[in-house]
């Protein structure tokens, strides 16, 4: 954890934490709003899809802007934007909270590409090239936010109502300002010299890189679908079973906590034993716990959720650093593409999961 002594790495990590604390509220908020607004499962899935896609398709654009002009203001501005939008969602009546939630997702889109790029850079500079391990620590903060967010949000809403969410959003401003200060040295990347003429061998290598990049995107998208289906619909599923927001918030928190731990273990394993082996083993071992997650009852649901989250989250940082290496010199753009694709794939999958749930039930879908 010596990386945390560097203010820039600490800033992007704390920013990742609070951004994903906000993102972690979506399932809880939609479950709570489903009663007064009479939201069907398909509608919940559609809103979650719109939220994720609006925060996904723009990530490559923000990645390109960060590669071109530096990531200081996209990082800090994204945090502050989300804090403002989620604050408005907490205090406005009617269907306005849904609009502010969707608009707030652009803050997440602005933050993630430069944040992931900076974390990998710090790993290469200060950890002898262990970019995946550094990225896994960065993503640990985000996954911790996704874990603690539902638990904190569920408990706060239980006791204070939606306006209690302001206790969470109040953290966004100081963290965003700290990021702006810590990244004050970030400038636009200087253009390099003119590239040498491409040879036939270069073309073949380039085609191979894009094939591998597409495969990485596919694996990342499928992994993301499983995670988003659980974080979006598990609250509604357990809500329908009669559990309180505090309980199903804790269940999702355990799942995302397992994902956070798995992400760090996966990053470290990748730097030691290889990327392909880590990804293949982790995803294979995730199948059984993901299957038993909606079936488990009582206290058994917590260890099953923990194990499912662990193996589902293990390949996350590995996939992102693989993507960065496959597009040399454009790490933020590569991060924006793969993270955006993850969110988009998960969002589209969640929408179809919602449609299916209205016909065959949430248990079967999960």
Short mmCIF file of C-alpha atoms in Angstrom, two decimals:
data_model
loop_
_atom_site.label_atom_id
_atom_site.label_comp_id
_atom_site.label_asym_id
_atom_site.label_seq_id
_atom_site.Cartn_x
_atom_site.Cartn_y
_atom_site.Cartn_z
CA UNK A 1 0.00 0.00 0.00
CA UNK A 2 3.01 2.31 -0.34
CA UNK A 3 1.28 3.78 -3.40
CA UNK A 4 -1.16 5.53 -1.05
CA UNK A 5 1.71 7.75 0.11
CA UNK A 6 1.57 9.42 -3.29
CA UNK A 7 -1.08 12.14 -3.21
CA UNK A 8 -2.13 11.64 -6.84
CA UNK A 9 -2.77 7.90 -6.35
CA UNK A 10 -4.58 8.55 -3.06
CA UNK A 11 -6.70 11.21 -4.77
CA UNK A 12 -7.87 8.99 -7.64
CA UNK A 13 -8.45 6.10 -5.23
CA UNK A 14 -10.59 8.16 -2.84
CA UNK A 15 -12.41 9.63 -5.83
CA UNK A 16 -13.08 6.11 -7.09
CA UNK A 17 -14.46 5.19 -3.69
CA UNK A 18 -16.98 8.03 -3.54
CA UNK A 19 -17.97 7.73 -7.22
CA UNK A 20 -18.86 4.08 -6.71
CA UNK A 21 -20.56 4.83 -3.40
CA UNK A 22 -22.91 6.91 -5.55
CA UNK A 23 -23.16 4.20 -8.21
CA UNK A 24 -23.94 1.66 -5.49
CA UNK A 25 -27.10 3.57 -4.52
CA UNK A 26 -28.90 2.88 -7.81
CA UNK A 27 -30.37 -0.52 -6.93
CA UNK A 28 -31.42 0.67 -3.47
CA UNK A 29 -32.98 3.89 -4.76
CA UNK A 30 -34.88 2.12 -7.55
CA UNK A 31 -36.18 -0.48 -5.10
CA UNK A 32 -37.38 2.24 -2.71
CA UNK A 33 -38.87 4.37 -5.50
CA UNK A 34 -40.56 1.35 -7.08
CA UNK A 35 -43.45 1.55 -4.61
CA UNK A 36 -44.49 5.25 -4.83
CA UNK A 37 -43.78 5.38 -8.57
CA UNK A 38 -45.24 1.90 -9.29
CA UNK A 39 -42.17 0.75 -11.22
CA UNK A 40 -42.34 -2.70 -12.82
CA UNK A 41 -39.27 -4.93 -12.98
CA UNK A 42 -38.87 -4.10 -16.68
CA UNK A 43 -39.03 -0.38 -15.85
CA UNK A 44 -36.40 -0.76 -13.14
CA UNK A 45 -34.23 -2.63 -15.62
CA UNK A 46 -34.79 0.06 -18.25
CA UNK A 47 -33.82 2.89 -15.88
CA UNK A 48 -30.74 1.00 -14.72
CA UNK A 49 -29.89 0.40 -18.39
CA UNK A 50 -30.25 4.07 -19.28
CA UNK A 51 -28.15 5.04 -16.25
CA UNK A 52 -25.40 2.61 -17.17
CA UNK A 53 -25.40 3.36 -20.91
CA UNK A 54 -25.38 7.14 -20.43
CA UNK A 55 -22.36 6.67 -18.19
CA UNK A 56 -20.76 4.17 -20.55
CA UNK A 57 -20.94 5.34 -24.15
CA UNK A 58 -19.34 8.66 -23.22
CA UNK A 59 -16.35 7.07 -21.45
CA UNK A 60 -14.21 6.73 -24.60
CA UNK A 61 -14.82 10.44 -25.27
CA UNK A 62 -13.71 11.39 -21.76
CA UNK A 63 -10.77 9.00 -22.16
CA UNK A 64 -9.71 10.74 -25.36
CA UNK A 65 -10.07 14.15 -23.69
CA UNK A 66 -7.89 12.94 -20.80
CA UNK A 67 -5.21 11.61 -23.19
CA UNK A 68 -5.32 14.88 -25.09
CA UNK A 69 -5.60 17.48 -22.32
CA UNK A 70 -4.73 15.68 -19.08
CA UNK A 71 -7.07 14.06 -16.56
CA UNK A 72 -7.18 16.62 -13.76
CA UNK A 73 -10.55 18.20 -14.42
CA UNK A 74 -12.30 15.13 -15.80
CA UNK A 75 -11.32 13.32 -12.59
CA UNK A 76 -12.25 16.05 -10.11
CA UNK A 77 -15.20 17.37 -12.10
CA UNK A 78 -16.74 13.91 -12.37
CA UNK A 79 -16.79 13.53 -8.59
CA UNK A 80 -18.32 16.94 -7.95
CA UNK A 81 -20.90 16.48 -10.72
CA UNK A 82 -22.12 13.20 -9.24
CA UNK A 83 -22.36 14.70 -5.75
CA UNK A 84 -24.51 17.54 -7.09
CA UNK A 85 -26.83 15.32 -9.13
CA UNK A 86 -27.37 12.75 -6.38
CA UNK A 87 -28.09 15.58 -3.93
CA UNK A 88 -30.82 16.85 -6.25
CA UNK A 89 -32.16 13.29 -6.61
CA UNK A 90 -32.50 13.12 -2.83
CA UNK A 91 -34.58 16.27 -2.44
CA UNK A 92 -36.76 16.53 -5.56
CA UNK A 93 -40.30 15.08 -5.75
CA UNK A 94 -42.05 12.89 -8.29
CA UNK A 95 -40.05 11.38 -11.13
CA UNK A 96 -37.34 14.07 -11.04
CA UNK A 97 -34.97 11.84 -9.01
CA UNK A 98 -34.85 9.41 -11.95
CA UNK A 99 -33.72 12.18 -14.30
CA UNK A 100 -31.03 13.46 -11.93
CA UNK A 101 -29.73 9.92 -11.40
CA UNK A 102 -29.33 9.38 -15.14
CA UNK A 103 -27.65 12.76 -15.67
CA UNK A 104 -25.38 12.08 -12.70
CA UNK A 105 -23.97 9.03 -14.44
CA UNK A 106 -21.94 11.34 -16.71
CA UNK A 107 -19.76 12.15 -13.70
CA UNK A 108 -18.86 8.48 -13.40
CA UNK A 109 -18.06 8.44 -17.13
CA UNK A 110 -15.76 11.44 -16.77
CA UNK A 111 -13.87 9.98 -13.82
CA UNK A 112 -13.18 6.35 -14.69
CA UNK A 113 -10.87 6.55 -17.76
CA UNK A 114 -8.34 9.02 -16.32
CA UNK A 115 -8.55 7.36 -12.91
CA UNK A 116 -7.73 3.90 -14.27
CA UNK A 117 -4.98 5.33 -16.45
CA UNK A 118 -3.34 7.12 -13.51
CA UNK A 119 -3.48 4.01 -11.30
CA UNK A 120 -1.75 1.85 -13.93
CA UNK A 121 0.87 4.54 -14.53
CA UNK A 122 1.68 4.67 -10.83
CA UNK A 123 2.07 0.87 -10.74
CA UNK A 124 4.53 0.98 -13.63
CA UNK A 125 6.50 3.84 -12.04
CA UNK A 126 6.55 2.84 -8.37
CA UNK A 127 5.89 -0.92 -8.26
CA UNK A 128 8.40 -2.27 -10.77
CA UNK A 129 5.86 -2.54 -13.57
CA UNK A 130 3.10 -4.21 -11.53
CA UNK A 131 0.33 -2.30 -13.29
CA UNK A 132 -2.36 -4.92 -12.59
CA UNK A 133 -1.64 -4.90 -8.86
CA UNK A 134 -1.76 -1.09 -8.73
CA UNK A 135 -4.96 -1.06 -10.78
CA UNK A 136 -6.45 -3.68 -8.45
CA UNK A 137 -5.80 -1.41 -5.45
CA UNK A 138 -7.47 1.45 -7.33
CA UNK A 139 -10.44 -0.78 -8.15
CA UNK A 140 -10.49 -2.01 -4.54
CA UNK A 141 -11.48 1.50 -3.51
CA UNK A 142 -14.22 1.51 -6.14
CA UNK A 143 -15.50 -1.92 -5.22
CA UNK A 144 -15.42 -0.91 -1.56
CA UNK A 145 -17.62 2.02 -2.50
CA UNK A 146 -20.00 -0.29 -4.35
CA UNK A 147 -20.02 -2.53 -1.28
CA UNK A 148 -20.46 0.08 1.43
CA UNK A 149 -22.75 2.26 -0.68
CA UNK A 150 -25.79 -0.04 -0.64
CA UNK A 151 -25.31 -0.90 3.05
CA UNK A 152 -24.97 2.73 4.09
CA UNK A 153 -27.68 3.92 1.73
CA UNK A 154 -30.13 1.24 2.85
CA UNK A 155 -29.59 2.00 6.55
CA UNK A 156 -29.76 5.78 6.06
CA UNK A 157 -32.93 5.62 3.95
CA UNK A 158 -34.49 3.26 6.50
CA UNK A 159 -34.05 5.85 9.26
CA UNK A 160 -34.04 9.24 7.52
CA UNK A 161 -35.75 8.75 4.17
CA UNK A 162 -34.36 9.81 0.79
CA UNK A 163 -33.13 13.16 2.12
CA UNK A 164 -30.74 11.30 4.38
CA UNK A 165 -28.73 10.57 1.23
CA UNK A 166 -27.33 14.11 1.59
CA UNK A 167 -25.10 12.74 4.35
CA UNK A 168 -23.39 10.65 1.67
CA UNK A 169 -23.28 13.22 -1.11
CA UNK A 170 -21.67 15.77 1.23
CA UNK A 171 -18.43 13.75 0.98
CA UNK A 172 -18.16 14.36 -2.76
CA UNK A 173 -17.14 18.02 -2.70
CA UNK A 174 -14.03 17.79 -0.46
CA UNK A 175 -12.83 14.64 -2.25
CA UNK A 176 -13.31 16.29 -5.65
CA UNK A 177 -11.40 19.39 -4.53
CA UNK A 178 -8.60 17.21 -3.14
CA UNK A 179 -8.34 15.45 -6.51
CA UNK A 180 -8.12 18.80 -8.30
CA UNK A 181 -5.27 19.83 -5.97
CA UNK A 182 -3.36 16.53 -6.08
CA UNK A 183 -3.49 16.29 -9.89
CA UNK A 184 -2.51 19.92 -10.47
CA UNK A 185 0.64 18.77 -12.31
CA UNK A 186 -1.35 16.74 -14.85
CA UNK A 187 -1.02 18.25 -18.31
CA UNK A 188 -1.89 17.26 -21.82
CA UNK A 189 0.18 14.48 -23.28
CA UNK A 190 2.74 15.82 -25.68
CA UNK A 191 2.54 14.41 -29.20
CA UNK A 192 5.38 12.12 -30.14
CA UNK A 193 7.48 12.09 -33.25
CA UNK A 194 6.03 11.07 -36.53
CA UNK A 195 5.50 7.34 -36.75
CA UNK A 196 7.66 5.29 -39.08
CA UNK A 197 6.00 3.79 -42.19
CA UNK A 198 4.06 0.64 -41.36
CA UNK A 199 5.27 -2.69 -42.71
CA UNK A 200 3.27 -5.83 -43.49
CA UNK A 201 4.41 -7.31 -40.19
CA UNK A 202 3.16 -4.23 -38.37
CA UNK A 203 -0.24 -4.59 -40.01
CA UNK A 204 -0.52 -8.24 -38.97
CA UNK A 205 0.48 -7.39 -35.39
CA UNK A 206 -2.04 -4.55 -35.36
CA UNK A 207 -4.83 -6.86 -36.57
CA UNK A 208 -3.88 -9.42 -33.94
CA UNK A 209 -4.00 -6.74 -31.24
CA UNK A 210 -7.50 -5.68 -32.27
CA UNK A 211 -8.71 -9.30 -32.30
CA UNK A 212 -7.34 -9.75 -28.78
CA UNK A 213 -8.81 -6.43 -27.73
CA UNK A 214 -12.24 -7.53 -29.01
CA UNK A 215 -11.96 -10.80 -27.09
CA UNK A 216 -11.06 -8.91 -23.91
CA UNK A 217 -14.12 -6.71 -24.43
CA UNK A 218 -16.38 -9.75 -24.86
CA UNK A 219 -15.16 -11.44 -21.67
CA UNK A 220 -15.39 -8.17 -19.74
CA UNK A 221 -18.93 -7.53 -20.97
CA UNK A 222 -20.22 -10.96 -19.94
CA UNK A 223 -18.61 -10.64 -16.51
CA UNK A 224 -20.17 -7.23 -16.09
CA UNK A 225 -23.65 -8.51 -16.99
CA UNK A 226 -23.60 -11.01 -14.11
CA UNK A 227 -22.47 -8.36 -11.62
CA UNK A 228 -24.96 -5.72 -12.73
CA UNK A 229 -27.84 -8.19 -12.75
CA UNK A 230 -27.16 -8.94 -9.08
CA UNK A 231 -26.57 -5.36 -7.94
CA UNK A 232 -29.69 -4.14 -9.79
CA UNK A 233 -32.18 -6.93 -9.13
CA UNK A 234 -31.04 -8.57 -5.89
CA UNK A 235 -32.45 -5.61 -3.88
CA UNK A 236 -35.81 -5.95 -5.68
CA UNK A 237 -35.76 -9.75 -5.33
CA UNK A 238 -35.16 -9.66 -1.57
CA UNK A 239 -37.54 -6.69 -1.24
CA UNK A 240 -40.27 -8.85 -2.77
CA UNK A 241 -39.43 -11.56 -0.21
CA UNK A 242 -40.27 -9.07 2.54
CA UNK A 243 -36.78 -8.09 3.66
CA UNK A 244 -35.98 -4.52 4.76
CA UNK A 245 -33.63 -2.21 2.82
CA UNK A 246 -31.02 -2.65 5.57
CA UNK A 247 -30.96 -6.42 4.96
CA UNK A 248 -30.82 -6.49 1.19
CA UNK A 249 -28.42 -3.56 1.21
CA UNK A 250 -26.12 -5.67 3.39
CA UNK A 251 -26.44 -8.67 1.04
CA UNK A 252 -25.39 -6.60 -1.98
CA UNK A 253 -22.65 -5.06 0.16
CA UNK A 254 -21.25 -8.52 0.94
CA UNK A 255 -21.32 -9.44 -2.76
CA UNK A 256 -19.46 -6.27 -3.73
CA UNK A 257 -17.10 -6.68 -0.77
CA UNK A 258 -16.17 -10.10 -2.12
CA UNK A 259 -15.69 -8.53 -5.53
CA UNK A 260 -13.35 -5.92 -4.03
CA UNK A 261 -11.21 -8.57 -2.32
CA UNK A 262 -11.22 -10.72 -5.45
CA UNK A 263 -10.09 -7.79 -7.56
CA UNK A 264 -6.93 -7.31 -5.47
CA UNK A 265 -6.17 -11.03 -5.34
CA UNK A 266 -6.76 -11.31 -9.08
CA UNK A 267 -4.44 -8.40 -9.86
CA UNK A 268 -1.65 -9.83 -7.71
CA UNK A 269 -2.16 -13.32 -9.18
CA UNK A 270 -2.02 -11.91 -12.69
CA UNK A 271 1.33 -10.19 -12.09
CA UNK A 272 2.73 -13.46 -10.75
CA UNK A 273 1.06 -16.29 -12.72
CA UNK A 274 -0.25 -14.70 -15.89
CA UNK A 275 -3.33 -12.89 -17.12
CA UNK A 276 -5.04 -15.65 -19.12
CA UNK A 277 -4.73 -18.23 -16.34
CA UNK A 278 -6.12 -15.81 -13.76
CA UNK A 279 -9.12 -14.78 -15.87
CA UNK A 280 -10.03 -18.33 -16.92
CA UNK A 281 -9.81 -19.85 -13.45
CA UNK A 282 -11.68 -17.03 -11.73
CA UNK A 283 -14.62 -17.00 -14.14
CA UNK A 284 -14.90 -20.80 -14.11
CA UNK A 285 -15.03 -20.83 -10.30
CA UNK A 286 -17.69 -18.09 -10.27
CA UNK A 287 -20.37 -20.22 -11.95
CA UNK A 288 -21.51 -22.33 -8.98
CA UNK A 289 -21.81 -19.53 -6.35
CA UNK A 290 -23.60 -17.28 -8.85
CA UNK A 291 -26.10 -20.08 -9.46
CA UNK A 292 -26.77 -20.69 -5.77
CA UNK A 293 -26.98 -16.98 -4.82
CA UNK A 294 -30.78 -16.55 -5.29
CA UNK A 295 -31.49 -20.03 -3.92
CA UNK A 296 -29.69 -19.60 -0.59
CA UNK A 297 -31.80 -18.66 2.42
CA UNK A 298 -31.09 -17.26 5.86
CA UNK A 299 -27.50 -16.69 6.84
CA UNK A 300 -26.27 -18.93 3.99
CA UNK A 301 -26.88 -16.12 1.51
CA UNK A 302 -23.97 -14.11 2.94
CA UNK A 303 -21.09 -16.59 2.34
CA UNK A 304 -22.53 -17.50 -1.07
CA UNK A 305 -22.70 -13.81 -1.99
CA UNK A 306 -19.13 -13.29 -0.75
CA UNK A 307 -17.71 -16.18 -2.82
CA UNK A 308 -19.72 -15.23 -5.92
CA UNK A 309 -18.47 -11.65 -5.69
CA UNK A 310 -14.87 -12.78 -5.09
CA UNK A 311 -14.57 -14.85 -8.25
CA UNK A 312 -16.66 -12.51 -10.39
CA UNK A 313 -14.50 -9.53 -9.39
CA UNK A 314 -11.09 -11.20 -9.65
CA UNK A 315 -10.52 -10.57 -13.40
CA UNK A 316 -11.58 -6.90 -13.36
CA UNK A 317 -8.26 -5.07 -13.08
CA UNK A 318 -6.56 -7.72 -15.23
CA UNK A 319 -8.94 -7.08 -18.12
CA UNK A 320 -8.48 -3.31 -17.87
CA UNK A 321 -4.67 -3.45 -17.86
CA UNK A 322 -4.75 -5.92 -20.77
CA UNK A 323 -6.81 -3.41 -22.74
CA UNK A 324 -4.40 -0.58 -21.90
CA UNK A 325 -1.43 -2.58 -23.18
CA UNK A 326 -3.20 -3.44 -26.43
CA UNK A 327 -3.58 0.27 -27.34
CA UNK A 328 -0.13 1.69 -26.54
CA UNK A 329 0.13 5.39 -25.77
CA UNK A 330 -3.62 5.81 -25.28
CA UNK A 331 -4.20 4.29 -21.87
CA UNK A 332 -7.10 6.57 -20.92
CA UNK A 333 -8.84 5.95 -24.24
CA UNK A 334 -8.38 2.18 -23.85
CA UNK A 335 -9.67 2.41 -20.28
CA UNK A 336 -12.68 4.38 -21.47
CA UNK A 337 -13.45 1.84 -24.19
CA UNK A 338 -13.29 -1.25 -21.99
CA UNK A 339 -14.97 0.30 -18.95
CA UNK A 340 -17.62 1.83 -21.17
CA UNK A 341 -18.18 -1.51 -22.87
CA UNK A 342 -18.44 -3.23 -19.49
CA UNK A 343 -21.10 -0.82 -18.33
CA UNK A 344 -22.95 -0.90 -21.65
CA UNK A 345 -22.96 -4.70 -21.88
CA UNK A 346 -24.10 -5.01 -18.29
CA UNK A 347 -26.77 -2.37 -18.83
CA UNK A 348 -28.20 -3.96 -21.96
CA UNK A 349 -28.11 -7.34 -20.23
CA UNK A 350 -29.90 -5.92 -17.20
CA UNK A 351 -32.66 -4.54 -19.40
CA UNK A 352 -33.28 -7.93 -21.00
CA UNK A 353 -33.01 -9.52 -17.56
CA UNK A 354 -35.77 -7.18 -16.39
CA UNK A 355 -37.98 -8.12 -19.34
CA UNK A 356 -37.39 -11.80 -18.63
CA UNK A 357 -38.08 -11.33 -14.90
CA UNK A 358 -41.57 -10.02 -15.62
CA UNK A 359 -42.31 -13.32 -17.39
CA UNK A 360 -40.38 -16.02 -15.53
CA UNK A 361 -39.56 -14.34 -12.18
CA UNK A 362 -36.48 -12.80 -10.65
CA UNK A 363 -35.19 -16.03 -9.09
CA UNK A 364 -34.81 -17.74 -12.45
CA UNK A 365 -33.24 -14.69 -14.02
CA UNK A 366 -30.70 -14.33 -11.23
#
